[in-house]
mmCIF file of C-alpha atoms and ligand atoms in Angstrom:
data_model
loop_
_atom_site.group_PDB
_atom_site.id
_atom_site.type_symbol
_atom_site.label_atom_id
_atom_site.label_comp_id
_atom_site.label_asym_id
_atom_site.label_seq_id
_atom_site.Cartn_x
_atom_site.Cartn_y
_atom_site.Cartn_z
ATOM 1 C CA MET A 1 -82.587 47.471 94.419
ATOM 2 C CA LYS A 2 -80.274 44.883 95.903
ATOM 3 C CA ILE A 3 -81.631 41.306 95.928
ATOM 4 C CA ARG A 4 -80.250 38.424 98.018
ATOM 5 C CA VAL A 5 -81.287 34.803 98.391
ATOM 6 C CA GLY A 6 -80.583 32.650 101.466
ATOM 7 C CA LEU A 7 -80.746 28.924 102.126
ATOM 8 C CA GLY A 8 -81.626 27.177 105.366
ATOM 9 C CA PHE A 9 -81.604 23.535 106.446
ATOM 10 C CA ASP A 10 -82.322 21.930 109.795
ATOM 11 C CA VAL A 11 -82.833 18.479 111.253
ATOM 12 C CA HIS A 12 -84.068 17.288 114.639
ATOM 13 C CA PRO A 13 -84.408 13.774 116.042
ATOM 14 C CA LEU A 14 -87.887 12.436 116.832
ATOM 15 C CA GLU A 15 -88.780 10.669 120.071
ATOM 16 C CA GLU A 16 -91.911 9.099 121.548
ATOM 17 C CA GLY A 17 -93.769 11.259 124.023
ATOM 18 C CA ARG A 18 -92.344 14.614 122.897
ATOM 19 C CA GLU A 19 -94.395 17.505 121.526
ATOM 20 C CA LEU A 20 -94.152 18.100 117.777
ATOM 21 C CA TRP A 21 -93.870 21.825 117.066
ATOM 22 C CA LEU A 22 -93.690 22.618 113.383
ATOM 23 C CA GLY A 23 -94.179 25.958 111.664
ATOM 24 C CA GLY A 24 -95.148 27.576 114.951
ATOM 25 C CA ILE A 25 -97.988 25.209 115.764
ATOM 26 C CA LYS A 26 -98.242 22.015 117.791
ATOM 27 C CA LEU A 27 -99.190 19.034 115.668
ATOM 28 C CA PRO A 28 -100.974 15.936 116.937
ATOM 29 C CA SER A 29 -98.295 13.222 116.865
ATOM 30 C CA THR A 30 -97.106 10.295 118.973
ATOM 31 C CA LYS A 31 -93.512 11.366 118.289
ATOM 32 C CA GLY A 32 -92.087 14.845 118.738
ATOM 33 C CA ALA A 33 -88.831 16.624 117.940
ATOM 34 C CA VAL A 34 -85.968 16.760 120.408
ATOM 35 C CA GLY A 35 -83.880 19.925 120.786
ATOM 36 C CA HIS A 36 -82.682 22.643 123.131
ATOM 37 C CA SER A 37 -85.592 24.964 122.233
ATOM 38 C CA ASP A 38 -89.046 23.737 121.157
ATOM 39 C CA ALA A 39 -87.159 22.064 118.250
ATOM 40 C CA ASP A 40 -89.321 23.641 115.532
ATOM 41 C CA VAL A 41 -87.260 22.467 112.568
ATOM 42 C CA LEU A 42 -89.249 24.506 110.030
ATOM 43 C CA ILE A 43 -88.824 27.812 111.857
ATOM 44 C CA HIS A 44 -85.123 27.077 112.361
ATOM 45 C CA ALA A 45 -84.619 26.468 108.624
ATOM 46 C CA ILE A 46 -86.485 29.697 107.800
ATOM 47 C CA CYS A 47 -84.351 31.650 110.303
ATOM 48 C CA ASP A 48 -81.178 30.326 108.652
ATOM 49 C CA ALA A 49 -82.464 31.221 105.183
ATOM 50 C CA ILE A 50 -83.216 34.788 106.281
ATOM 51 C CA LEU A 51 -79.902 35.158 108.137
ATOM 52 C CA GLY A 52 -78.087 33.666 105.144
ATOM 53 C CA ALA A 53 -79.606 36.152 102.725
ATOM 54 C CA ALA A 54 -78.383 39.006 104.952
ATOM 55 C CA ASN A 55 -75.006 37.288 105.537
ATOM 56 C CA LEU A 56 -75.559 37.455 109.294
ATOM 57 C CA GLY A 57 -74.366 33.980 110.255
ATOM 58 C CA ASP A 58 -76.763 31.268 111.384
ATOM 59 C CA ILE A 59 -79.289 30.616 114.120
ATOM 60 C CA GLY A 60 -76.612 29.006 116.310
ATOM 61 C CA THR A 61 -74.556 32.216 116.136
ATOM 62 C CA HIS A 62 -77.390 34.221 117.658
ATOM 63 C CA PHE A 63 -79.246 31.638 119.763
ATOM 64 C CA ALA A 64 -76.651 29.055 120.900
ATOM 65 C CA ASN A 65 -78.053 25.669 121.923
ATOM 66 C CA THR A 66 -75.810 25.818 124.992
ATOM 67 C CA ASP A 67 -77.427 29.047 126.255
ATOM 68 C CA PRO A 68 -79.892 28.330 129.104
ATOM 69 C CA ARG A 69 -81.930 31.373 128.004
ATOM 70 C CA TRP A 70 -83.126 29.412 124.954
ATOM 71 C CA ALA A 71 -83.985 26.141 126.756
ATOM 72 C CA GLY A 72 -87.539 25.138 125.799
ATOM 73 C CA MET A 73 -87.883 28.439 123.921
ATOM 74 C CA ASP A 74 -90.784 29.078 121.571
ATOM 75 C CA SER A 75 -89.017 29.319 118.176
ATOM 76 C CA LYS A 76 -91.477 32.002 117.034
ATOM 77 C CA TYR A 77 -89.369 34.341 119.173
ATOM 78 C CA PHE A 78 -86.271 33.444 117.089
ATOM 79 C CA LEU A 79 -88.061 34.192 113.820
ATOM 80 C CA LYS A 80 -89.338 37.519 115.112
ATOM 81 C CA GLU A 81 -85.844 38.435 116.303
ATOM 82 C CA VAL A 82 -84.179 37.362 113.052
ATOM 83 C CA THR A 83 -86.692 39.487 111.124
ATOM 84 C CA ARG A 84 -85.874 42.425 113.398
ATOM 85 C CA MET A 85 -82.102 41.892 112.866
ATOM 86 C CA VAL A 86 -82.310 41.902 109.074
ATOM 87 C CA ALA A 87 -84.758 44.835 109.077
ATOM 88 C CA ALA A 88 -82.209 46.770 111.142
ATOM 89 C CA LYS A 89 -79.778 46.246 108.225
ATOM 90 C CA GLY A 90 -82.374 47.568 105.780
ATOM 91 C CA TRP A 91 -83.569 44.204 104.442
ATOM 92 C CA LYS A 92 -87.163 43.471 103.531
ATOM 93 C CA ILE A 93 -88.177 39.824 103.286
ATOM 94 C CA GLU A 94 -89.907 39.255 99.930
ATOM 95 C CA ASN A 95 -90.891 35.597 100.200
ATOM 96 C CA VAL A 96 -89.910 32.294 101.742
ATOM 97 C CA ASP A 97 -90.382 28.829 100.299
ATOM 98 C CA CYS A 98 -89.954 25.717 102.431
ATOM 99 C CA THR A 99 -90.115 21.951 102.268
ATOM 100 C CA VAL A 100 -90.532 19.700 105.304
ATOM 101 C CA THR A 101 -89.679 16.016 105.048
ATOM 102 C CA LEU A 102 -91.540 13.928 107.597
ATOM 103 C CA GLU A 103 -93.094 10.489 107.360
ATOM 104 C CA ALA A 104 -96.037 11.226 109.702
ATOM 105 C CA PRO A 105 -98.270 12.954 110.630
ATOM 106 C CA LYS A 106 -99.509 14.489 107.382
ATOM 107 C CA ILE A 107 -98.578 18.180 107.242
ATOM 108 C CA LYS A 108 -100.964 19.323 104.519
ATOM 109 C CA PRO A 109 -104.031 19.908 106.754
ATOM 110 C CA HIS A 110 -101.944 22.258 108.934
ATOM 111 C CA ILE A 111 -100.174 24.338 106.288
ATOM 112 C CA GLU A 112 -102.686 27.215 106.242
ATOM 113 C CA ALA A 113 -102.491 27.522 110.043
ATOM 114 C CA MET A 114 -98.679 27.598 109.851
ATOM 115 C CA LYS A 115 -98.739 30.359 107.232
ATOM 116 C CA GLN A 116 -101.097 32.418 109.404
ATOM 117 C CA VAL A 117 -98.679 32.128 112.326
ATOM 118 C CA LEU A 118 -95.418 32.629 110.409
ATOM 119 C CA ALA A 119 -96.259 35.431 107.938
ATOM 120 C CA PRO A 120 -96.829 38.188 110.541
ATOM 121 C CA LEU A 121 -93.593 37.231 112.334
ATOM 122 C CA MET A 122 -91.741 38.076 109.097
ATOM 123 C CA ASN A 123 -93.891 41.128 108.260
ATOM 124 C CA ILE A 124 -95.065 39.518 105.023
ATOM 125 C CA THR A 125 -98.402 38.222 103.790
ATOM 126 C CA GLU A 126 -99.434 34.564 103.802
ATOM 127 C CA GLU A 127 -99.213 34.710 100.010
ATOM 128 C CA ASP A 128 -95.445 35.172 100.380
ATOM 129 C CA VAL A 129 -95.021 32.089 102.571
ATOM 130 C CA SER A 130 -94.929 28.759 100.765
ATOM 131 C CA ILE A 131 -94.786 25.565 102.829
ATOM 132 C CA LYS A 132 -94.567 22.185 101.167
ATOM 133 C CA ALA A 133 -94.241 18.732 102.666
ATOM 134 C CA THR A 134 -93.149 15.331 101.483
ATOM 135 C CA THR A 135 -92.538 11.963 103.054
ATOM 136 C CA ASN A 136 -89.133 10.382 102.510
ATOM 137 C CA GLU A 137 -90.733 7.314 100.910
ATOM 138 C CA LYS A 138 -89.791 5.345 104.072
ATOM 139 C CA LEU A 139 -86.077 5.759 103.236
ATOM 140 C CA GLY A 140 -83.346 6.670 105.718
ATOM 141 C CA TYR A 141 -83.778 8.304 109.139
ATOM 142 C CA VAL A 142 -86.774 10.352 108.039
ATOM 143 C CA GLY A 143 -88.392 7.246 106.578
ATOM 144 C CA ARG A 144 -87.836 5.352 109.849
ATOM 145 C CA MET A 145 -89.421 8.284 111.755
ATOM 146 C CA GLU A 146 -86.153 8.912 113.599
ATOM 147 C CA GLY A 147 -85.963 12.521 112.453
ATOM 148 C CA VAL A 148 -87.546 15.432 110.634
ATOM 149 C CA ASN A 149 -85.884 17.768 108.096
ATOM 150 C CA ALA A 150 -86.761 21.194 106.798
ATOM 151 C CA TYR A 151 -85.327 23.219 103.903
ATOM 152 C CA ALA A 152 -86.059 26.875 103.252
ATOM 153 C CA VAL A 153 -85.065 29.651 100.896
ATOM 154 C CA ALA A 154 -85.692 33.324 101.525
ATOM 155 C CA LEU A 155 -85.530 36.201 99.064
ATOM 156 C CA MET A 156 -84.831 39.656 100.418
ATOM 157 C CA SER A 157 -84.506 43.127 98.978
ATOM 158 C CA LYS A 158 -82.926 46.392 99.996
ATOM 159 C CA ALA A 159 -82.768 49.852 98.475
ATOM 160 C CA ARG A 160 -79.253 50.516 97.150
HETATM 161 MG MG1 MG B 1 -82.786 23.399 114.999
#
């Protein structure tokens, strides 16, 4: 068995009046993330972790933010596609672990809903999807609510 780990990181600015999509669901928030797609920072970090583990580049390689096809795109499509790409190379996703840094709203009440949405897109169980959240203790751009970050790692396996 071949085992590979991948790391993903993403950041998006926050603006008043935008929708906040995070982990495949829309959260109630006065501020939302700005980006070419739906700006789901958590899904983007997970995609990069999965692509990284398979050494298949990054999300920008496959879904360029200059491509009009991806304007306003639901990021769940990207995760499904990334899963398909690595599966085509023989990789099975074992688990993903993520941390979101956001000052508000609180993520915790929404974590179970996110897992329910994300796990099937990766062909894994909710037990294999860990999502954690922390504020940035009011420090820096996350602390000032100017942006949101997400970090993810993915472990994958493949028969030798
Ligand atoms: Mg992004």
